[in-house]
């Protein structure tokens, strides 16, 4: 019996194998990556209600007051959650010329430095996001009052988006802290190129 060629394999099987060998570094990363796949459906929902709006507006001359703001909100939430998802999958854009040419010991230190800088950046951005969300969720007297869009529908989406940004940055801070602990514990041998042949 012959093995199926790579081109004839079931796509679901290929996706399953890719997920098993995913680049996630921690259990939290795996959880975030799983949640990101669910959050990606928000884009489809945004597209769906946009299509409904087009039909209502141009087919029945009955435009809505809520679709535009809802679509912007859904896309903004998806965009905010993209940060933790990219960090979980180790898929941020980077220039790796120096990293690829470095030896295992230098790579180990470069990973530690990178994770330290990432943690510092996420901490600073989380601090800024906290103040941004506080101003959007409290009035000048310090009472809970969500910022609203100011339109005829007037939903509290501005405050909710800022809250989602704070959540995403806090999650990235936790991810970065776990990555830093992991890279500090790593040995230079862990940074050998994966495609290096053993003799």
mmCIF file of N, CA, C and O in Angstrom, residues 7 30 41 67 75 78 85 89-91 104 121 150 158 161 165 167 184:
data_model
loop_
_atom_site.group_PDB
_atom_site.id
_atom_site.type_symbol
_atom_site.label_atom_id
_atom_site.label_comp_id
_atom_site.label_asym_id
_atom_site.label_seq_id
_atom_site.Cartn_x
_atom_site.Cartn_y
_atom_site.Cartn_z
ATOM 1 N N UNK A 7 0.533 16.176 -1.915
ATOM 2 C CA UNK A 7 -0.482 16.980 -2.603
ATOM 3 C C UNK A 7 -1.876 16.386 -2.459
ATOM 4 O O UNK A 7 -2.866 17.065 -2.691
ATOM 5 N N UNK A 30 -0.851 29.060 23.594
ATOM 6 C CA UNK A 30 -1.753 28.125 22.920
ATOM 7 C C UNK A 30 -3.211 28.515 23.153
ATOM 8 O O UNK A 30 -4.035 28.437 22.243
ATOM 9 N N UNK A 41 -13.689 35.292 13.540
ATOM 10 C CA UNK A 41 -15.044 35.272 12.988
ATOM 11 C C UNK A 41 -15.718 36.634 13.070
ATOM 12 O O UNK A 41 -16.710 36.891 12.378
ATOM 13 N N UNK A 67 -25.175 50.093 11.732
ATOM 14 C CA UNK A 67 -24.246 49.196 11.047
ATOM 15 C C UNK A 67 -22.831 49.760 11.002
ATOM 16 O O UNK A 67 -21.863 49.068 11.339
ATOM 17 N N UNK A 75 -14.208 45.478 13.845
ATOM 18 C CA UNK A 75 -12.884 45.474 13.223
ATOM 19 C C UNK A 75 -11.834 45.982 14.214
ATOM 20 O O UNK A 75 -10.713 45.456 14.274
ATOM 21 N N UNK A 78 -11.027 43.178 16.597
ATOM 22 C CA UNK A 78 -10.188 42.190 15.916
ATOM 23 C C UNK A 78 -8.751 42.687 15.805
ATOM 24 O O UNK A 78 -7.795 41.936 16.031
ATOM 25 N N UNK A 85 -2.390 37.678 19.529
ATOM 26 C CA UNK A 85 -2.371 36.517 18.637
ATOM 27 C C UNK A 85 -1.025 36.405 17.923
ATOM 28 O O UNK A 85 -0.460 35.317 17.815
ATOM 29 N N UNK A 89 1.771 33.393 18.368
ATOM 30 C CA UNK A 89 2.219 32.573 17.242
ATOM 31 C C UNK A 89 3.633 32.932 16.784
ATOM 32 O O UNK A 89 4.121 32.378 15.811
ATOM 33 N N UNK A 90 4.263 33.880 17.482
ATOM 34 C CA UNK A 90 5.622 34.312 17.133
ATOM 35 C C UNK A 90 5.681 34.757 15.680
ATOM 36 O O UNK A 90 6.599 34.391 14.937
ATOM 37 N N UNK A 91 4.710 35.564 15.273
ATOM 38 C CA UNK A 91 4.615 35.950 13.866
ATOM 39 C C UNK A 91 4.707 37.453 13.645
ATOM 40 O O UNK A 91 4.253 37.952 12.622
ATOM 41 N N UNK A 104 24.709 29.852 18.713
ATOM 42 C CA UNK A 104 23.694 29.514 19.725
ATOM 43 C C UNK A 104 23.769 30.368 20.984
ATOM 44 O O UNK A 104 22.744 30.787 21.519
ATOM 45 N N UNK A 121 8.160 47.357 26.642
ATOM 46 C CA UNK A 121 7.241 48.053 25.739
ATOM 47 C C UNK A 121 5.790 47.775 26.120
ATOM 48 O O UNK A 121 4.965 48.689 26.196
ATOM 49 N N UNK A 150 -21.605 59.705 20.403
ATOM 50 C CA UNK A 150 -22.170 61.015 20.118
ATOM 51 C C UNK A 150 -23.043 61.058 18.882
ATOM 52 O O UNK A 150 -23.485 62.125 18.468
ATOM 53 N N UNK A 158 -16.696 53.643 21.917
ATOM 54 C CA UNK A 158 -15.351 54.190 22.165
ATOM 55 C C UNK A 158 -14.730 53.673 23.465
ATOM 56 O O UNK A 158 -13.566 53.285 23.497
ATOM 57 N N UNK A 161 -13.898 49.863 23.063
ATOM 58 C CA UNK A 161 -12.687 49.632 22.262
ATOM 59 C C UNK A 161 -11.443 49.920 23.094
ATOM 60 O O UNK A 161 -10.470 49.157 23.070
ATOM 61 N N UNK A 165 -8.431 47.391 24.077
ATOM 62 C CA UNK A 165 -7.005 47.690 23.881
ATOM 63 C C UNK A 165 -6.239 47.439 25.176
ATOM 64 O O UNK A 165 -5.153 46.845 25.166
ATOM 65 N N UNK A 167 -7.123 45.395 27.607
ATOM 66 C CA UNK A 167 -7.103 43.944 27.811
ATOM 67 C C UNK A 167 -6.023 43.284 26.955
ATOM 68 O O UNK A 167 -5.254 42.438 27.431
ATOM 69 N N UNK A 184 15.219 33.123 29.777
ATOM 70 C CA UNK A 184 16.268 33.152 30.810
ATOM 71 C C UNK A 184 16.640 31.731 31.211
ATOM 72 O O UNK A 184 17.814 31.418 31.440
#
